[in-house]
Amino acid sequence: IGGTPLGVGTRAFAVSPDGTTLVFVGQSAGTTRLYLRPLGGAAITELAGTEGAYAPFFSPDGGSVGFFSGSRLKRTALQGGATVTLADLVLPYGGLWLADGRILVASNEGGALVAVASSGGAVVRIAEFTGVRLTFPEPLAGRDAIMMSSPEGRIAMVSITSGRVRLIGMRGLVSPDSVTAESELLSGTHPKYVTPGHLLYHSADGAVMAVAFDPASARVLSAPAPVLSGVRVESIWGAGQLLVTRDGTLIYARGENGRLTSLVWRDGKGGVDTVRAFGRADYGDLDLSADGARILIRICPTRGGCAYQTLDLGGGVQSAFATEPDGWWDRDRVFKWMAALHATLVYPPDNLSMADTMRGIAVLDVARDGGVLYATGDTLHAGTAAGLLARLRAPSLGFRVPEANAWGHQLRPGGEWVAYTAGLQEVGDWRVYLARTRTPFERWRVSPGSGEEPVWSPAGDLVYREGTRWMRVTPPSAPGGRPGPATFMFSGPYLNVLGRSHDIAPDGRSLLVAGPEQTTTNQLVMVTNWAARL
């Protein structure tokens, strides 16, 4: 709830350490703001200077509140005073104000843990996460460590001094690179430690789970048990709209499990049709086949690990995919980049053992007309797919883009244009770029504000998402021209999953991921002395 950079839900309220004051995110006049309410009273006060606020958290003394607006970390005092910007960050998801005056933030879309002084200043990196994204830092009593979680449901303990990451398992802490089975891990999102000795978290099916937990040894002391249902859980990262105060009072927002989503088609006239053959699930990164008949999509079941599946839209058949693709796939081939081999493996979707190897070549995209975009080192090339299995030979002339963090490349049919997403470091957000693959090599930023996940429409226009808005750009008609302005297409409560969250069919319909219809509430439930019942 709130104006997160990518439209992903976060916890929308916080309670002061002494349990007397509630601060929550409210919507007004087309934006969000923070509002204050004493838990013992009914008066509600708007906190000035908090436009665009999301994910609030209290200072240890309860006199100030930290929050985010866009990609900026800010603070404001409850008893008046100006709102202060502390730092510009990259895609932050959750903050925690420590007793030593530092504010910890899950930055870079869960890729790093950073610290900022509560008075402002430099952003100090504590940990950089590899192989996992961790968000929403939560305190852990009596330790120089915090808890965080991944969208796949891994609950981690992260040292705030060394940055070391260990996963909380059923028999103790586990190094991320030594996990042999998901069943040995505690599985859930947005953990919270409750005094005197329980750990709460949200399961994939939306239940609030509890285990007896010793923070000193970080050991789970009981089997997980459901203790509450009907709590709103947000999509993607699994943020729960729930907290427990130090005196054991439970506060939560009722609602659906936002991780259970639907696939929908949206046509050019605004009509929406649900893909009913496959029902609701925790859908992720998706890719529509060139003929529009199948979807390759990442699905996280309520039990077990996440995996890619293929959905046959005509027959309503769901089948497992051999491995996670990286680059491109079609009916007969998967192209997967293997960094250790510095090569791309090419293999049938159901048989990795038949892989062919293209050394020194990374396939980035294949257009619907068979054109291929691939990289040799940091040089990009646009060619044809005819020579793929014979190990493509790079043409004499390639091109480069200056952004080191470019991703989501999309080659336009005809091979003249490539669109991609890259970060704009100074504002901590994604932007969409368009580059010509031939001489004269030209490049433009085509999203005036934030933007990501460009795809090409059948008409040849570039379509990208800006939060919950979809925009269209027309590429130049000739060398030396300029792209047309970004124009609004439509908006809606369609989710922004990790990876690609939308695609366009050959008939022009948009494939989208739809979350629960109810996205806001005007009620919070409070239960005193709840923790004593655990």
Short mmCIF file of C-alpha atoms in Angstrom, two decimals:
data_model
loop_
_atom_site.label_atom_id
_atom_site.label_comp_id
_atom_site.label_asym_id
_atom_site.label_seq_id
_atom_site.Cartn_x
_atom_site.Cartn_y
_atom_site.Cartn_z
CA ILE A 1 0.00 0.00 0.00
CA GLY A 2 1.46 3.33 -0.94
CA GLY A 3 3.52 4.76 -3.76
CA THR A 4 6.25 2.16 -3.96
CA PRO A 5 8.51 2.57 -7.00
CA LEU A 6 7.24 -0.60 -8.66
CA GLY A 7 3.72 -0.64 -7.22
CA VAL A 8 4.42 -3.51 -4.79
CA GLY A 9 2.53 -3.60 -1.47
CA THR A 10 4.32 -3.01 1.84
CA ARG A 11 3.11 -2.91 5.44
CA ALA A 12 0.99 0.22 5.77
CA PHE A 13 1.19 0.96 9.49
CA ALA A 14 3.54 1.05 12.47
CA VAL A 15 3.15 1.32 16.25
CA SER A 16 5.45 3.25 18.58
CA PRO A 17 7.76 1.17 20.82
CA ASP A 18 5.68 2.02 23.91
CA GLY A 19 2.54 0.79 22.16
CA THR A 20 0.58 4.05 22.48
CA THR A 21 0.67 5.57 18.98
CA LEU A 22 -0.35 4.27 15.57
CA VAL A 23 0.93 5.75 12.32
CA PHE A 24 -0.68 4.53 9.10
CA VAL A 25 -0.66 5.21 5.36
CA GLY A 26 -3.84 6.76 4.04
CA GLN A 27 -4.96 7.79 0.56
CA SER A 28 -6.10 11.34 -0.14
CA ALA A 29 -6.22 13.65 -3.17
CA GLY A 30 -4.51 11.19 -5.48
CA THR A 31 -1.54 10.40 -3.24
CA THR A 32 -0.67 8.75 0.06
CA ARG A 33 0.18 10.43 3.35
CA LEU A 34 0.96 9.41 6.91
CA TYR A 35 -1.66 9.83 9.62
CA LEU A 36 -1.28 9.59 13.40
CA ARG A 37 -3.78 8.18 15.89
CA PRO A 38 -3.30 7.51 19.62
CA LEU A 39 -4.37 3.93 20.32
CA GLY A 40 -6.26 5.19 23.34
CA GLY A 41 -8.19 7.84 21.42
CA ALA A 42 -10.08 8.55 18.22
CA ALA A 43 -8.43 11.74 16.91
CA ILE A 44 -6.56 11.37 13.60
CA THR A 45 -3.88 13.86 12.56
CA GLU A 46 -2.21 14.18 9.17
CA LEU A 47 1.59 14.37 9.32
CA ALA A 48 2.69 17.25 7.11
CA GLY A 49 5.25 16.70 4.37
CA THR A 50 4.57 12.98 3.95
CA GLU A 51 3.10 12.93 0.44
CA GLY A 52 3.76 9.66 -1.38
CA ALA A 53 4.59 7.85 1.86
CA TYR A 54 4.78 4.09 2.25
CA ALA A 55 6.31 1.54 4.66
CA PRO A 56 6.49 3.66 7.87
CA PHE A 57 8.59 2.66 10.90
CA PHE A 58 9.25 4.29 14.28
CA SER A 59 12.42 5.60 15.88
CA PRO A 60 13.48 3.79 19.09
CA ASP A 61 12.28 6.71 21.25
CA GLY A 62 8.93 6.88 19.47
CA GLY A 63 9.31 10.57 18.68
CA SER A 64 9.91 10.27 14.93
CA VAL A 65 8.80 8.13 12.02
CA GLY A 66 10.88 6.99 9.08
CA PHE A 67 9.25 6.26 5.75
CA PHE A 68 9.83 6.14 2.01
CA SER A 69 8.49 8.35 -0.76
CA GLY A 70 9.45 7.15 -4.21
CA SER A 71 13.03 5.98 -3.70
CA ARG A 72 13.81 8.52 -0.97
CA LEU A 73 14.25 7.68 2.70
CA LYS A 74 12.68 10.38 4.88
CA ARG A 75 11.93 11.11 8.53
CA THR A 76 9.42 13.33 10.28
CA ALA A 77 8.84 14.26 13.93
CA LEU A 78 5.45 13.55 15.47
CA GLN A 79 5.38 16.82 17.40
CA GLY A 80 6.02 19.15 14.48
CA GLY A 81 9.09 20.11 12.50
CA ALA A 82 10.03 19.72 8.88
CA THR A 83 10.14 16.41 7.07
CA VAL A 84 13.76 15.65 6.17
CA THR A 85 15.14 13.61 3.27
CA LEU A 86 17.93 11.36 4.56
CA ALA A 87 19.06 9.56 1.40
CA ASP A 88 18.24 8.61 -2.17
CA LEU A 89 18.10 4.84 -2.48
CA VAL A 90 17.56 2.26 -5.20
CA LEU A 91 14.18 0.50 -4.99
CA PRO A 92 13.88 0.22 -1.18
CA TYR A 93 11.62 -2.34 0.51
CA GLY A 94 11.42 -1.85 4.26
CA GLY A 95 13.33 0.05 6.94
CA LEU A 96 14.36 -0.56 10.56
CA TRP A 97 15.57 2.18 12.94
CA LEU A 98 18.28 0.87 15.29
CA ALA A 99 19.08 2.08 18.81
CA ASP A 100 22.53 3.25 17.63
CA GLY A 101 20.90 5.80 15.31
CA ARG A 102 21.32 3.93 12.05
CA ILE A 103 18.42 3.10 9.77
CA LEU A 104 18.71 -0.21 7.95
CA VAL A 105 17.06 -0.49 4.54
CA ALA A 106 16.51 -3.40 2.15
CA SER A 107 17.71 -1.66 -1.01
CA ASN A 108 18.20 -2.55 -4.68
CA GLU A 109 14.92 -4.46 -4.82
CA GLY A 110 16.08 -6.82 -2.10
CA GLY A 111 19.61 -7.16 -3.47
CA ALA A 112 21.40 -5.37 -0.63
CA LEU A 113 21.15 -4.27 2.99
CA VAL A 114 22.34 -0.70 3.56
CA ALA A 115 22.56 1.68 6.51
CA VAL A 116 21.90 5.42 6.68
CA ALA A 117 22.42 7.65 9.71
CA SER A 118 19.13 8.98 11.09
CA SER A 119 20.60 12.47 10.62
CA GLY A 120 21.31 11.74 6.95
CA GLY A 121 24.54 11.18 5.09
CA ALA A 122 26.27 8.49 3.09
CA VAL A 123 24.62 5.18 2.26
CA VAL A 124 26.78 2.41 3.74
CA ARG A 125 26.45 -1.09 2.32
CA ILE A 126 26.30 -3.82 4.96
CA ALA A 127 25.55 -6.82 2.76
CA GLU A 128 25.08 -7.64 -0.89
CA PHE A 129 22.90 -10.68 -1.42
CA THR A 130 23.71 -13.21 -4.13
CA GLY A 131 21.28 -15.90 -5.24
CA VAL A 132 18.48 -14.51 -3.06
CA ARG A 133 16.58 -11.25 -2.60
CA LEU A 134 15.76 -10.25 0.98
CA THR A 135 13.35 -7.54 2.11
CA PHE A 136 11.56 -6.04 5.13
CA PRO A 137 14.17 -6.06 7.94
CA GLU A 138 12.71 -6.94 11.34
CA PRO A 139 14.42 -6.82 14.76
CA LEU A 140 15.56 -9.92 16.61
CA ALA A 141 15.84 -9.46 20.36
CA GLY A 142 19.25 -9.73 21.96
CA ARG A 143 21.27 -10.22 18.78
CA ASP A 144 23.35 -8.10 16.42
CA ALA A 145 21.26 -9.55 13.62
CA ILE A 146 17.93 -8.93 11.96
CA MET A 147 15.42 -11.10 10.14
CA MET A 148 14.47 -10.73 6.49
CA SER A 149 12.69 -12.92 3.94
CA SER A 150 12.68 -13.74 0.23
CA PRO A 151 9.68 -13.96 -2.13
CA GLU A 152 10.35 -17.71 -2.39
CA GLY A 153 9.68 -18.01 1.35
CA ARG A 154 13.17 -18.26 2.79
CA ILE A 155 13.52 -16.63 6.21
CA ALA A 156 17.02 -15.33 6.85
CA MET A 157 19.01 -13.99 9.76
CA VAL A 158 21.44 -11.28 8.63
CA SER A 159 24.31 -9.96 10.75
CA ILE A 160 24.25 -6.15 10.96
CA THR A 161 28.02 -6.10 11.53
CA SER A 162 29.41 -8.59 9.02
CA GLY A 163 26.47 -8.89 6.63
CA ARG A 164 26.58 -12.67 6.87
CA VAL A 165 23.37 -14.38 5.75
CA ARG A 166 22.08 -17.60 7.23
CA LEU A 167 18.69 -19.20 6.74
CA ILE A 168 16.51 -20.23 9.66
CA GLY A 169 16.00 -23.97 9.48
CA MET A 170 13.98 -26.42 11.50
CA ARG A 171 17.17 -27.65 13.19
CA GLY A 172 19.18 -24.45 13.32
CA LEU A 173 20.82 -21.96 11.00
CA VAL A 174 21.73 -23.07 7.49
CA SER A 175 24.15 -21.50 5.03
CA PRO A 176 22.32 -20.58 1.79
CA ASP A 177 24.79 -22.58 -0.30
CA SER A 178 24.41 -25.75 1.77
CA VAL A 179 20.64 -26.25 1.53
CA THR A 180 19.90 -29.79 0.37
CA ALA A 181 16.10 -29.71 0.67
CA GLU A 182 13.55 -26.93 1.11
CA SER A 183 11.83 -29.03 3.78
CA GLU A 184 14.72 -28.38 6.18
CA LEU A 185 13.96 -24.64 6.15
CA LEU A 186 11.32 -22.57 7.88
CA SER A 187 9.18 -21.49 4.93
CA GLY A 188 7.34 -18.16 4.91
CA THR A 189 7.62 -14.39 4.56
CA HIS A 190 7.82 -11.25 6.71
CA PRO A 191 8.89 -12.85 10.03
CA LYS A 192 8.29 -11.08 13.35
CA TYR A 193 9.73 -12.01 16.73
CA VAL A 194 7.19 -11.87 19.56
CA THR A 195 8.33 -11.67 23.18
CA PRO A 196 8.94 -13.83 25.12
CA GLY A 197 9.74 -16.51 22.57
CA HIS A 198 7.77 -16.98 19.37
CA LEU A 199 8.37 -16.33 15.70
CA LEU A 200 5.44 -15.36 13.49
CA TYR A 201 5.48 -15.51 9.70
CA HIS A 202 3.10 -15.76 6.75
CA SER A 203 2.80 -19.04 4.87
CA ALA A 204 2.32 -19.20 1.11
CA ASP A 205 -1.38 -20.01 1.56
CA GLY A 206 -1.89 -16.84 3.62
CA ALA A 207 -2.03 -18.25 7.15
CA VAL A 208 -0.14 -16.64 10.02
CA MET A 209 2.13 -19.33 11.42
CA ALA A 210 3.94 -19.50 14.76
CA VAL A 211 6.85 -21.49 16.14
CA ALA A 212 8.48 -21.39 19.54
CA PHE A 213 11.86 -19.77 18.96
CA ASP A 214 15.00 -19.08 20.98
CA PRO A 215 16.67 -15.92 19.62
CA ALA A 216 19.92 -16.57 21.50
CA SER A 217 20.57 -19.86 19.69
CA ALA A 218 18.33 -19.05 16.70
CA ARG A 219 16.70 -22.45 17.07
CA VAL A 220 13.14 -23.42 16.27
CA LEU A 221 11.70 -25.21 19.31
CA SER A 222 8.33 -26.42 18.03
CA ALA A 223 6.53 -27.49 14.90
CA PRO A 224 4.89 -24.67 12.91
CA ALA A 225 1.23 -24.12 13.73
CA PRO A 226 -1.38 -21.77 12.22
CA VAL A 227 -2.53 -19.12 14.70
CA LEU A 228 -4.50 -16.64 12.57
CA SER A 229 -6.20 -16.43 9.18
CA GLY A 230 -7.77 -13.69 7.09
CA VAL A 231 -4.82 -11.29 7.36
CA ARG A 232 -3.99 -9.26 4.27
CA VAL A 233 -0.76 -10.48 2.64
CA GLU A 234 0.75 -8.47 -0.22
CA SER A 235 1.86 -9.90 -3.53
CA ILE A 236 5.43 -10.68 -4.63
CA TRP A 237 7.35 -10.13 -1.38
CA GLY A 238 4.67 -11.49 0.96
CA ALA A 239 4.51 -8.47 3.27
CA GLY A 240 1.94 -9.04 6.00
CA GLN A 241 -0.37 -6.30 7.28
CA LEU A 242 0.22 -7.38 10.87
CA LEU A 243 2.34 -6.51 13.89
CA VAL A 244 2.49 -7.34 17.59
CA THR A 245 3.45 -4.67 20.13
CA ARG A 246 5.85 -5.22 23.01
CA ASP A 247 2.96 -5.72 25.44
CA GLY A 248 1.48 -8.45 23.23
CA THR A 249 -1.26 -6.50 21.45
CA LEU A 250 -2.03 -7.76 17.95
CA ILE A 251 -2.92 -5.25 15.21
CA TYR A 252 -3.76 -6.39 11.70
CA ALA A 253 -5.74 -5.61 8.56
CA ARG A 254 -8.21 -8.15 7.28
CA GLY A 255 -7.96 -9.11 3.64
CA GLU A 256 -7.08 -11.67 1.01
CA ASN A 257 -3.84 -13.45 0.31
CA GLY A 258 -2.48 -11.10 -2.37
CA ARG A 259 0.00 -13.72 -3.52
CA LEU A 260 -2.80 -15.74 -5.12
CA THR A 261 -3.25 -14.06 -8.47
CA SER A 262 -4.97 -14.64 -11.81
CA LEU A 263 -3.85 -14.41 -15.42
CA VAL A 264 -6.04 -12.11 -17.50
CA TRP A 265 -6.33 -10.83 -21.06
CA ARG A 266 -7.04 -7.13 -21.57
CA ASP A 267 -8.14 -5.98 -25.01
CA GLY A 268 -7.77 -2.56 -26.61
CA LYS A 269 -11.30 -1.53 -25.60
CA GLY A 270 -10.74 -2.20 -21.91
CA GLY A 271 -12.43 -5.60 -21.75
CA VAL A 272 -10.85 -8.04 -19.30
CA ASP A 273 -11.13 -11.82 -19.59
CA THR A 274 -9.69 -14.17 -16.96
CA VAL A 275 -7.69 -17.20 -18.11
CA ARG A 276 -9.88 -19.57 -16.12
CA ALA A 277 -8.29 -22.83 -17.21
CA PHE A 278 -5.46 -22.46 -14.71
CA GLY A 279 -7.11 -20.75 -11.74
CA ARG A 280 -5.45 -18.60 -9.08
CA ALA A 281 -1.84 -19.20 -8.09
CA ASP A 282 1.32 -17.35 -7.09
CA TYR A 283 2.32 -16.41 -10.64
CA GLY A 284 5.64 -14.79 -11.51
CA ASP A 285 7.92 -14.10 -14.48
CA LEU A 286 6.05 -14.86 -17.71
CA ASP A 287 6.74 -15.13 -21.45
CA LEU A 288 4.15 -15.68 -24.17
CA SER A 289 5.12 -17.87 -27.10
CA ALA A 290 5.39 -16.25 -30.55
CA ASP A 291 2.09 -17.78 -31.68
CA GLY A 292 0.30 -16.79 -28.46
CA ALA A 293 -0.67 -20.41 -27.76
CA ARG A 294 1.48 -21.09 -24.68
CA ILE A 295 2.84 -19.29 -21.64
CA LEU A 296 6.10 -20.03 -19.91
CA ILE A 297 5.61 -18.85 -16.33
CA ARG A 298 7.15 -19.18 -12.90
CA ILE A 299 4.73 -20.55 -10.29
CA CYS A 300 5.27 -20.80 -6.54
CA PRO A 301 2.91 -23.41 -5.05
CA THR A 302 1.69 -23.25 -1.45
CA ARG A 303 3.88 -26.28 -0.76
CA GLY A 304 7.29 -26.87 -2.35
CA GLY A 305 9.66 -24.70 -4.32
CA CYS A 306 9.00 -22.32 -7.20
CA ALA A 307 9.44 -23.67 -10.73
CA TYR A 308 8.77 -22.76 -14.36
CA GLN A 309 5.71 -24.32 -15.99
CA THR A 310 4.29 -24.20 -19.50
CA LEU A 311 0.58 -23.44 -19.86
CA ASP A 312 -1.09 -24.63 -23.06
CA LEU A 313 -3.88 -22.10 -23.54
CA GLY A 314 -5.72 -24.17 -26.13
CA GLY A 315 -5.79 -27.44 -24.22
CA GLY A 316 -5.71 -26.08 -20.68
CA VAL A 317 -2.71 -28.29 -19.90
CA GLN A 318 0.00 -27.34 -17.42
CA SER A 319 3.36 -29.11 -17.60
CA ALA A 320 6.70 -28.82 -15.88
CA PHE A 321 9.62 -27.13 -17.61
CA ALA A 322 13.01 -28.87 -17.53
CA THR A 323 14.92 -25.98 -15.98
CA GLU A 324 14.86 -22.23 -15.56
CA PRO A 325 15.41 -20.56 -18.95
CA ASP A 326 17.64 -17.55 -19.31
CA GLY A 327 17.34 -15.64 -22.54
CA TRP A 328 14.66 -17.13 -24.78
CA TRP A 329 12.59 -20.21 -25.54
CA ASP A 330 10.35 -21.51 -28.30
CA ARG A 331 8.48 -24.73 -29.06
CA ASP A 332 11.66 -26.68 -29.71
CA ARG A 333 14.54 -24.95 -27.91
CA VAL A 334 15.65 -23.34 -24.68
CA PHE A 335 18.65 -21.02 -24.52
CA LYS A 336 20.30 -20.84 -21.10
CA TRP A 337 23.38 -18.78 -20.26
CA MET A 338 25.90 -20.63 -18.07
CA ALA A 339 28.32 -18.16 -16.51
CA ALA A 340 30.71 -20.89 -15.34
CA LEU A 341 31.09 -22.13 -18.93
CA HIS A 342 30.86 -18.66 -20.49
CA ALA A 343 28.48 -20.27 -22.94
CA THR A 344 24.82 -20.65 -23.87
CA LEU A 345 23.28 -24.10 -23.71
CA VAL A 346 20.68 -24.93 -26.36
CA TYR A 347 18.41 -27.87 -25.60
CA PRO A 348 14.88 -29.25 -26.04
CA PRO A 349 12.52 -27.99 -23.31
CA ASP A 350 12.12 -31.47 -21.85
CA ASN A 351 15.69 -32.77 -22.15
CA LEU A 352 18.66 -30.85 -20.78
CA SER A 353 20.93 -33.84 -21.48
CA MET A 354 20.71 -33.08 -25.22
CA ALA A 355 22.19 -29.60 -24.81
CA ASP A 356 24.40 -28.07 -27.47
CA THR A 357 26.95 -25.46 -26.38
CA MET A 358 27.55 -22.03 -27.95
CA ARG A 359 30.70 -20.72 -26.28
CA GLY A 360 31.17 -17.01 -25.78
CA ILE A 361 27.62 -16.20 -26.88
CA ALA A 362 24.73 -15.08 -24.68
CA VAL A 363 21.31 -15.08 -26.34
CA LEU A 364 19.30 -12.14 -24.99
CA ASP A 365 16.12 -12.29 -27.06
CA VAL A 366 14.59 -13.75 -30.19
CA ALA A 367 11.93 -11.69 -31.94
CA ARG A 368 8.72 -13.22 -33.20
CA ASP A 369 10.03 -13.17 -36.77
CA GLY A 370 13.06 -15.24 -35.74
CA GLY A 371 15.55 -12.38 -35.46
CA VAL A 372 18.02 -12.88 -32.64
CA LEU A 373 19.75 -10.50 -30.24
CA TYR A 374 22.89 -11.89 -28.64
CA ALA A 375 25.99 -10.68 -26.87
CA THR A 376 29.68 -11.46 -27.20
CA GLY A 377 31.27 -9.87 -24.16
CA ASP A 378 29.77 -6.39 -23.76
CA THR A 379 29.00 -6.07 -27.48
CA LEU A 380 25.48 -6.72 -28.75
CA HIS A 381 24.59 -8.10 -32.17
CA ALA A 382 21.32 -8.40 -34.05
CA GLY A 383 21.16 -11.20 -36.60
CA THR A 384 19.05 -14.17 -37.60
CA ALA A 385 18.29 -17.44 -35.88
CA ALA A 386 19.38 -19.53 -38.85
CA GLY A 387 22.87 -20.13 -37.51
CA LEU A 388 22.09 -20.56 -33.82
CA LEU A 389 22.65 -24.28 -33.50
CA ALA A 390 25.78 -23.99 -35.63
CA ARG A 391 27.26 -21.50 -33.12
CA LEU A 392 26.52 -18.02 -34.34
CA ARG A 393 29.36 -16.08 -35.85
CA ALA A 394 29.30 -12.48 -34.74
CA PRO A 395 28.95 -10.00 -37.59
CA SER A 396 31.82 -7.61 -38.11
CA LEU A 397 29.89 -4.73 -36.59
CA GLY A 398 28.13 -4.77 -33.23
CA PHE A 399 26.95 -2.09 -30.85
CA ARG A 400 27.07 -1.31 -27.15
CA VAL A 401 24.76 0.34 -24.65
CA PRO A 402 26.33 2.38 -21.84
CA GLU A 403 24.18 1.04 -18.99
CA ALA A 404 25.92 -1.81 -17.16
CA ASN A 405 22.67 -2.88 -15.48
CA ALA A 406 20.57 -3.22 -18.65
CA TRP A 407 18.07 -6.10 -18.63
CA GLY A 408 14.89 -7.31 -20.30
CA HIS A 409 16.13 -6.73 -23.86
CA GLN A 410 13.41 -6.95 -26.51
CA LEU A 411 14.31 -7.10 -30.21
CA ARG A 412 11.74 -5.61 -32.59
CA PRO A 413 10.76 -7.79 -35.56
CA GLY A 414 12.93 -6.67 -38.46
CA GLY A 415 15.94 -6.43 -36.13
CA GLU A 416 16.48 -2.66 -36.34
CA TRP A 417 15.50 -1.71 -32.79
CA VAL A 418 16.09 -3.09 -29.32
CA ALA A 419 14.37 -1.85 -26.17
CA TYR A 420 15.59 -2.54 -22.65
CA THR A 421 15.32 -1.51 -19.00
CA ALA A 422 18.20 0.03 -17.05
CA GLY A 423 18.64 1.79 -13.72
CA LEU A 424 18.98 5.53 -13.34
CA GLN A 425 21.26 5.60 -10.31
CA GLU A 426 20.69 9.22 -9.33
CA VAL A 427 16.98 8.64 -8.72
CA GLY A 428 17.10 4.95 -7.81
CA ASP A 429 14.55 3.83 -10.36
CA TRP A 430 14.19 1.99 -13.67
CA ARG A 431 13.94 3.69 -17.07
CA VAL A 432 13.19 2.33 -20.56
CA TYR A 433 15.65 2.86 -23.41
CA LEU A 434 15.50 2.36 -27.17
CA ALA A 435 18.60 1.71 -29.30
CA ARG A 436 19.19 1.23 -33.03
CA THR A 437 21.11 -1.95 -33.82
CA ARG A 438 22.50 -0.64 -37.13
CA THR A 439 24.35 2.42 -38.31
CA PRO A 440 23.81 5.14 -37.39
CA PHE A 441 23.79 3.67 -33.86
CA GLU A 442 21.37 5.84 -31.91
CA ARG A 443 19.94 5.58 -28.41
CA TRP A 444 17.22 7.36 -26.45
CA ARG A 445 15.59 7.19 -23.05
CA VAL A 446 11.92 6.86 -24.01
CA SER A 447 10.27 6.80 -20.57
CA PRO A 448 10.14 10.37 -19.24
CA GLY A 449 9.55 9.02 -15.74
CA SER A 450 10.01 5.55 -14.34
CA GLY A 451 9.40 2.58 -16.61
CA GLU A 452 10.34 -1.05 -17.17
CA GLU A 453 9.61 -4.28 -19.04
CA PRO A 454 9.30 -3.08 -22.65
CA VAL A 455 7.58 -5.37 -25.16
CA TRP A 456 6.72 -4.89 -28.84
CA SER A 457 3.12 -4.80 -30.02
CA PRO A 458 2.06 -6.47 -33.30
CA ALA A 459 1.78 -2.95 -34.78
CA GLY A 460 5.45 -2.30 -34.02
CA ASP A 461 4.95 0.10 -31.10
CA LEU A 462 6.92 -0.19 -27.88
CA VAL A 463 4.78 -0.82 -24.80
CA TYR A 464 6.10 -0.60 -21.24
CA ARG A 465 4.74 -0.37 -17.71
CA GLU A 466 5.08 2.59 -15.38
CA GLY A 467 3.87 1.25 -12.04
CA THR A 468 0.21 0.46 -12.72
CA ARG A 469 0.10 2.50 -15.96
CA TRP A 470 0.88 1.17 -19.45
CA MET A 471 2.53 3.50 -21.94
CA ARG A 472 3.18 3.37 -25.70
CA VAL A 473 6.10 4.78 -27.73
CA THR A 474 6.52 4.80 -31.52
CA PRO A 475 10.13 4.28 -32.72
CA PRO A 476 11.67 6.59 -35.34
CA SER A 477 10.52 5.93 -38.89
CA ALA A 478 13.96 6.60 -40.37
CA PRO A 479 17.59 7.17 -39.32
CA GLY A 480 18.06 10.59 -37.78
CA GLY A 481 14.47 10.74 -36.53
CA ARG A 482 13.30 10.64 -32.95
CA PRO A 483 10.89 8.38 -31.07
CA GLY A 484 7.39 9.67 -30.51
CA PRO A 485 6.34 10.82 -27.04
CA ALA A 486 5.23 8.30 -24.43
CA THR A 487 1.43 8.18 -24.49
CA PHE A 488 -0.92 6.63 -21.95
CA MET A 489 -2.67 3.37 -22.91
CA PHE A 490 -4.46 2.12 -19.78
CA SER A 491 -4.04 1.57 -16.06
CA GLY A 492 -5.21 -1.04 -13.60
CA PRO A 493 -4.37 -3.06 -10.50
CA TYR A 494 -2.11 -5.45 -12.38
CA LEU A 495 0.80 -6.83 -10.42
CA ASN A 496 4.47 -6.21 -10.97
CA VAL A 497 6.11 -9.59 -10.49
CA LEU A 498 9.82 -10.31 -10.43
CA GLY A 499 10.91 -10.58 -14.05
CA ARG A 500 8.42 -9.82 -16.82
CA SER A 501 4.86 -9.20 -15.64
CA HIS A 502 3.10 -8.62 -18.98
CA ASP A 503 3.25 -9.58 -22.65
CA ILE A 504 1.28 -8.96 -25.84
CA ALA A 505 -0.39 -11.62 -27.98
CA PRO A 506 -0.34 -11.59 -31.81
CA ASP A 507 -3.94 -10.28 -31.75
CA GLY A 508 -2.88 -7.27 -29.66
CA ARG A 509 -4.34 -8.33 -26.31
CA SER A 510 -2.23 -7.77 -23.21
CA LEU A 511 -1.48 -10.70 -20.90
CA LEU A 512 -1.40 -9.44 -17.31
CA VAL A 513 -1.29 -10.71 -13.71
CA ALA A 514 -4.29 -9.56 -11.66
CA GLY A 515 -4.30 -9.47 -7.88
CA PRO A 516 -7.24 -9.39 -5.45
CA GLU A 517 -9.96 -6.88 -6.26
CA GLN A 518 -9.92 -5.41 -2.74
CA THR A 519 -6.65 -3.50 -2.29
CA THR A 520 -7.52 -1.05 0.49
CA THR A 521 -9.28 -1.11 3.86
CA ASN A 522 -10.57 1.42 6.35
CA GLN A 523 -10.33 -0.85 9.38
CA LEU A 524 -7.60 -2.31 11.57
CA VAL A 525 -8.31 -5.05 14.11
CA MET A 526 -6.72 -4.78 17.57
CA VAL A 527 -6.59 -7.67 20.07
CA THR A 528 -5.04 -6.95 23.47
CA ASN A 529 -2.96 -9.56 25.32
CA TRP A 530 -2.95 -11.72 22.17
CA ALA A 531 0.66 -12.91 22.50
CA ALA A 532 -0.12 -14.56 25.84
CA ARG A 533 -2.31 -17.05 23.97
CA LEU A 534 0.52 -18.41 21.84
#
